[in-house]
XYZ file of C-alpha atoms in Angstrom:
420
model
C -0.040 0.496 -0.068
C 2.464 2.653 0.875
C 4.397 1.533 -2.508
C 0.978 2.236 -4.610
C 0.581 5.374 -2.417
C 4.165 6.690 -3.610
C 3.421 5.941 -6.872
C 0.113 8.046 -7.110
C 1.445 11.489 -7.303
C 4.129 10.026 -9.872
C 1.391 8.510 -12.000
C -0.976 11.756 -11.769
C 2.021 14.020 -12.953
C 2.359 11.579 -16.118
C -1.053 11.684 -16.756
C -0.847 15.719 -16.674
C 1.988 15.825 -18.988
C 0.737 13.256 -21.780
C -2.619 15.788 -21.388
C -0.526 18.867 -22.175
C 1.283 16.991 -25.003
C -2.016 15.805 -26.647
C -3.096 19.724 -26.673
C 0.001 20.792 -28.182
C -0.200 17.969 -30.899
C -3.766 18.920 -31.570
C -3.067 22.672 -31.920
C 0.038 21.779 -34.107
C -2.541 19.405 -36.397
C -5.023 22.337 -36.406
C -2.455 24.700 -37.728
C -1.403 22.662 -40.151
C -4.619 21.715 -42.001
C -4.362 24.409 -44.436
C -1.259 22.654 -45.922
C -2.338 19.183 -45.681
C -5.770 20.435 -47.712
C -3.714 22.424 -50.195
C -2.126 19.312 -51.052
C -4.481 17.231 -51.152
C -5.730 19.699 -53.628
C -2.631 19.469 -55.651
C -3.036 15.753 -55.575
C -6.327 16.026 -57.281
C -5.724 19.495 -59.609
C -5.721 17.337 -63.134
C -8.905 15.503 -62.152
C -10.469 19.147 -61.202
C -8.956 20.855 -64.227
C -10.403 18.115 -66.438
C -13.715 18.899 -64.751
C -13.367 22.445 -65.397
C -12.397 21.988 -69.014
C -15.699 20.168 -69.396
C -17.714 22.749 -67.738
C -19.296 26.134 -69.699
C -16.731 29.152 -69.416
C -17.277 31.207 -66.346
C -19.468 34.140 -66.669
C -16.389 36.453 -65.983
C -13.807 35.047 -67.679
C -12.155 36.929 -70.704
C -11.401 35.743 -74.097
C -7.654 35.127 -75.138
C -5.852 38.135 -76.932
C -8.828 40.361 -75.503
C -8.721 43.027 -72.847
C -12.117 43.241 -70.413
C -13.358 45.594 -67.583
C -16.361 44.370 -65.695
C -16.901 47.556 -63.950
C -17.356 49.317 -67.450
C -18.993 46.432 -69.082
C -16.586 46.769 -72.154
C -14.535 43.954 -73.728
C -12.183 44.928 -76.307
C -10.392 42.837 -79.072
C -8.676 45.273 -81.038
C -5.538 44.116 -84.071
C -5.578 40.522 -83.006
C -6.051 39.089 -86.115
C -8.925 37.194 -85.220
C -10.722 35.377 -87.702
C -14.171 34.741 -85.933
C -16.167 36.156 -83.189
C -14.816 34.932 -80.011
C -16.857 32.562 -78.224
C -16.296 33.057 -74.835
C -17.763 36.475 -74.231
C -18.559 37.285 -71.129
C -22.707 37.838 -70.601
C -21.707 41.133 -68.870
C -20.849 42.908 -71.876
C -22.269 46.107 -73.141
C -19.594 47.523 -75.528
C -17.737 45.182 -77.739
C -15.074 46.125 -80.148
C -13.907 43.662 -82.733
C -11.693 46.633 -84.670
C -8.292 45.621 -86.955
C -8.947 41.735 -87.336
C -9.323 39.370 -90.052
C -12.847 38.281 -89.622
C -13.875 38.056 -93.897
C -17.295 36.639 -93.033
C -19.775 36.971 -90.834
C -22.381 34.382 -90.675
C -25.794 34.210 -89.195
C -26.079 33.808 -85.372
C -22.583 34.979 -85.354
C -23.080 36.428 -81.824
C -25.520 33.390 -80.675
C -24.429 32.817 -76.990
C -25.936 30.673 -74.144
C -26.274 32.728 -72.068
C -27.097 35.212 -74.482
C -25.365 38.477 -75.095
C -28.482 40.315 -73.847
C -26.881 43.598 -72.611
C -24.604 44.131 -75.804
C -25.353 47.679 -76.857
C -22.459 48.780 -79.068
C -20.693 46.835 -81.515
C -17.943 47.907 -83.539
C -16.496 45.950 -86.374
C -14.692 48.358 -87.989
C -11.635 47.491 -89.907
C -11.583 44.013 -89.814
C -11.841 43.232 -93.221
C -15.291 41.913 -93.658
C -15.840 40.593 -97.459
C -19.440 39.167 -96.391
C -22.315 39.870 -94.139
C -24.720 36.799 -94.031
C -28.458 37.118 -93.150
C -29.289 37.138 -89.381
C -25.670 38.081 -88.472
C -26.979 39.831 -85.569
C -29.695 38.238 -84.428
C -29.815 37.223 -80.653
C -28.720 40.503 -79.743
C -32.047 42.210 -78.390
C -30.110 45.251 -76.653
C -27.992 46.590 -79.862
C -28.160 49.886 -80.387
C -25.219 50.987 -82.291
C -23.373 49.136 -84.689
C -20.209 50.097 -86.981
C -19.066 48.602 -90.246
C -16.923 51.101 -91.538
C -14.082 50.555 -93.741
C -14.759 47.042 -94.615
C -14.624 45.972 -98.166
C -18.224 44.838 -98.167
C -18.751 42.687 -101.530
C -21.977 41.116 -100.235
C -24.162 42.557 -97.724
C -27.270 40.646 -97.244
C -30.554 42.027 -97.683
C -31.705 40.387 -94.355
C -28.381 41.087 -92.747
C -30.543 43.513 -90.101
C -33.709 41.988 -90.163
C -32.472 38.164 -89.483
C -32.565 35.400 -91.507
C -36.478 35.259 -91.747
C -37.679 38.600 -91.996
C -41.576 37.779 -92.283
C -41.389 36.899 -88.208
C -38.307 38.489 -87.058
C -38.901 41.413 -84.567
C -37.813 44.510 -85.790
C -34.312 45.379 -85.448
C -33.159 47.648 -82.046
C -30.548 49.311 -83.710
C -30.727 53.277 -83.424
C -27.189 54.253 -84.983
C -25.888 52.499 -88.118
C -22.335 53.344 -89.251
C -21.758 52.180 -92.966
C -18.945 54.555 -93.789
C -16.314 53.465 -96.532
C -17.573 49.833 -97.215
C -17.260 49.765 -101.043
C -15.737 46.990 -102.283
C -12.527 46.900 -105.357
C -13.688 47.022 -108.521
C -12.902 43.234 -108.843
C -15.185 42.181 -106.083
C -18.531 43.868 -106.930
C -19.642 40.674 -109.473
C -21.529 43.233 -111.769
C -23.929 44.129 -109.075
C -25.116 47.616 -108.320
C -23.274 48.244 -104.709
C -26.120 51.340 -104.464
C -28.915 48.673 -104.750
C -27.128 46.275 -102.503
C -27.103 48.938 -99.587
C -30.357 49.874 -100.149
C -31.963 46.423 -100.267
C -30.542 46.060 -96.765
C -31.941 49.198 -95.214
C -35.336 48.493 -96.207
C -35.999 44.751 -96.076
C -38.220 43.599 -93.787
C -38.921 47.309 -92.551
C -36.575 45.927 -89.453
C -34.736 49.635 -89.056
C -37.875 51.835 -88.636
C -36.397 53.008 -85.507
C -32.690 54.074 -86.852
C -32.186 57.675 -86.068
C -28.913 58.113 -87.384
C -27.236 56.664 -90.494
C -23.741 57.383 -92.386
C -22.872 56.368 -95.652
C -20.104 58.588 -96.544
C -17.227 57.858 -98.757
C -18.818 55.039 -100.732
C -18.577 56.421 -104.114
C -22.389 56.363 -104.541
C -23.405 58.092 -108.039
C -27.151 57.892 -107.429
C -29.286 56.657 -104.996
C -32.122 54.230 -105.427
C -35.686 55.717 -105.259
C -37.013 53.711 -102.316
C -33.641 53.700 -100.047
C -35.120 56.278 -97.382
C -38.498 55.072 -97.906
C -38.347 52.468 -94.668
C -36.848 54.899 -92.358
C -39.162 57.249 -91.112
C -37.642 57.704 -87.506
C -34.117 59.248 -89.196
C -32.837 62.034 -87.407
C -29.348 62.406 -88.709
C -28.104 61.250 -92.665
C -24.617 61.762 -93.732
C -23.898 60.994 -97.682
C -21.067 63.372 -97.637
C -17.497 62.654 -99.983
C -19.452 60.380 -102.331
C -20.158 61.040 -106.613
C -23.649 61.892 -106.227
C -24.598 63.684 -109.355
C -28.281 64.374 -108.801
C -31.132 63.731 -106.116
C -34.142 63.866 -108.470
C -34.826 60.594 -107.805
C -34.863 60.275 -103.933
C -37.483 61.317 -101.786
C -36.994 62.949 -98.675
C -40.775 63.597 -98.052
C -41.581 60.853 -95.218
C -38.347 61.636 -93.107
C -40.273 64.364 -91.299
C -37.825 64.119 -87.924
C -34.892 64.645 -90.138
C -32.429 67.540 -88.676
C -28.690 66.873 -90.461
C -28.636 65.933 -93.842
C -24.704 65.679 -95.235
C -24.394 66.717 -98.533
C -20.889 68.048 -98.491
C -18.416 66.854 -101.442
C -20.274 65.127 -103.841
C -20.535 65.835 -107.766
C -23.997 67.734 -107.372
C -24.625 70.474 -110.046
C -27.642 71.804 -109.068
C -31.051 70.765 -107.120
C -34.140 71.240 -108.437
C -37.753 72.345 -108.282
C -38.948 68.959 -106.398
C -35.929 68.289 -104.277
C -36.289 71.949 -103.039
C -39.986 71.788 -101.994
C -39.499 68.560 -99.956
C -36.305 69.928 -98.274
C -38.494 72.859 -97.228
C -41.156 71.005 -96.320
C -39.015 69.422 -93.409
C -39.770 71.345 -90.550
C -36.679 70.504 -88.358
C -33.681 70.083 -90.948
C -30.518 71.455 -91.521
C -28.682 70.960 -95.004
C -25.124 70.924 -95.513
C -24.131 71.613 -99.632
C -20.257 72.094 -99.352
C -17.938 71.082 -101.811
C -20.168 70.898 -104.842
C -19.214 71.501 -108.550
C -22.120 74.108 -108.919
C -23.045 74.766 -112.454
C -24.105 78.508 -112.913
C -26.211 78.435 -115.525
C -30.211 78.974 -116.392
C -30.834 75.795 -114.708
C -29.646 77.464 -111.509
C -32.228 80.370 -111.142
C -34.616 78.441 -109.360
C -32.108 77.251 -106.879
C -30.689 80.647 -106.504
C -33.961 81.937 -105.928
C -34.439 79.050 -103.145
C -31.253 79.849 -101.175
C -32.028 83.663 -100.810
C -35.149 82.807 -99.231
C -34.289 79.505 -97.064
C -32.938 79.191 -93.878
C -32.474 75.627 -94.354
C -28.821 75.507 -95.621
C -26.100 75.950 -93.033
C -23.074 78.212 -94.526
C -25.128 78.975 -98.001
C -22.840 82.404 -98.204
C -19.914 79.675 -98.880
C -21.425 78.062 -101.985
C -19.658 78.811 -105.269
C -20.143 78.394 -108.720
C -17.125 75.733 -110.497
C -18.630 75.947 -114.065
C -18.917 77.750 -116.588
C -15.161 79.276 -116.482
C -16.165 83.055 -116.359
C -18.558 82.399 -113.100
C -16.114 80.464 -111.074
C -15.589 81.022 -107.770
C -18.759 83.661 -107.756
C -20.928 83.075 -104.696
C -24.330 81.542 -105.405
C -26.072 84.496 -103.326
C -24.921 87.042 -104.893
C -26.034 85.984 -108.567
C -28.689 87.273 -110.261
C -30.861 86.246 -113.402
C -28.851 88.400 -115.492
C -25.903 86.308 -114.726
C -27.159 83.178 -115.372
C -27.614 82.402 -119.008
C -27.196 78.802 -121.021
C -24.445 79.881 -123.195
C -22.531 76.945 -124.843
C -19.662 77.147 -123.217
C -17.583 74.084 -122.470
C -15.060 73.312 -120.220
C -11.506 73.430 -122.068
C -10.952 69.336 -121.950
C -14.511 68.978 -123.689
C -13.537 71.537 -126.162
C -10.462 70.239 -126.731
C -12.199 66.653 -127.403
C -14.743 67.821 -129.651
C -12.043 69.563 -131.732
C -10.034 66.480 -131.877
C -13.258 64.408 -132.568
C -13.837 66.864 -135.816
C -9.949 66.581 -136.986
C -10.792 62.610 -136.617
C -13.660 62.733 -138.663
C -12.527 65.223 -141.655
C -9.695 62.748 -142.006
C -11.955 59.986 -142.654
C -14.082 62.297 -145.010
C -11.067 63.045 -146.860
C -9.678 59.320 -147.363
C -13.369 58.555 -148.371
C -13.307 61.341 -151.174
C -9.852 59.869 -152.243
C -10.985 56.735 -152.622
C -14.025 58.271 -155.011
C -11.268 60.225 -156.600
C -9.121 57.024 -157.800
C -11.768 54.845 -158.837
C -13.782 57.703 -160.438
C -13.782 55.970 -164.313
C -15.088 51.922 -162.597
C -17.534 54.141 -160.573
C -18.476 55.953 -163.631
C -18.644 52.783 -165.986
C -20.800 51.018 -163.382
C -23.485 54.122 -162.987
C -23.718 54.108 -166.768
C -24.446 50.131 -166.983
C -27.150 51.152 -164.024
C -28.624 53.853 -166.358
C -28.585 51.687 -169.596
C -30.512 48.687 -167.342
C -33.208 50.911 -165.881
C -33.814 52.625 -169.445
C -34.318 49.107 -171.079
C -36.353 47.834 -167.961
C -38.483 51.042 -168.723
C -39.049 50.606 -172.311
C -40.154 47.374 -171.660
C -42.978 48.412 -169.303
C -43.588 50.936 -171.720
C -43.894 48.612 -174.652
C -46.592 46.642 -172.545
C -48.424 49.625 -171.724
C -48.747 50.421 -175.431
C -49.974 46.996 -176.380
C -52.887 47.351 -173.523
C -53.713 50.596 -174.784
C -54.472 49.847 -178.247
C -58.021 48.643 -178.635
C -57.296 46.326 -181.569
C -54.126 44.640 -180.389
C -57.018 43.987 -177.384
C -59.546 42.254 -179.712
C -56.741 40.411 -181.482
C -55.526 39.093 -177.890
C -59.316 38.432 -176.975
C -59.769 36.476 -179.901
C -56.454 34.538 -180.604
C -58.216 31.028 -179.893
C -60.707 31.530 -182.853
């Protein structure tokens, strides 16, 4: 018993030490648990990576070669030589820049995604060497307000590019601003089709752009505008046709553009505006027209336009408009002209005068050669004419002889009794 009693305190101390050691070990294990979990994660990393690759992209993932800002809702894929629209665009994007790439073709549903790009409002595809935009290329973009296709050599723009692949059931496009500056293709890619007609067909198909407020068609080498190009754009407020080659607006109607505020016609080839166009422009309540840098021809056909310019407030900077032809009127201000200045003398530019002189010389040379040929063959021609004359005379004498026989009653009776 004494021995057992003597072992009691020692055993108690041992148990206390064991308890303290267990607490220390427990604390050490708990502190080292993140490391152990990290090591276990690293051991299972290949499996997780394969599982992640099989899942759809994360909502905030940014496409390769692009720069993303979720705070600004902007994605920029600029000058990256992309050949197609990235498939992993984040759904939060509102402003998408795809400029300076190598897209070539924009197929139907090029921006269809799951989840959809429901917030995309501004899309810039300028300078991406687009050669073809197919029907329904901008479908599944319900919030698209601004589209820029400038500086692309569009050899083919589908009539249903903005209205959807099936215009009969497609909803109107939400576009408010459409920029198509400098989209004219090279001559070898036009495929013998009217470029103006192709663009007009895309603007009017399915009445998809009835809500369009701004349309830019500058620097496209347009020579004319199709008659109905503006027929389905009743909400238009800004129209830019500057820096083209328009020679006349006779066949274009502005009558239904009652909301039009700015019409830019600078740097074209306009020579005069006729009465029908003047009356339509004057009838638009809010419009401002810009007509600078056109080669106005100041002859008798300009009289009505000069009178209109002096009375209207529609034309901005009208005091800068000057004559280009004829030469005697060059640089005269249109507002300073009167009826006595506007005549229709057949005065042509020097280049045309030179052309007509050259044509006259050529025709004179051809005439001289013809007369020389006649002179050298005068004997043969004379003999030929005599032969024709003798043949005609013999023929006429035969007719005269038959007439005399038929007119003589004795010969007539003899002819009637010849069978007796």
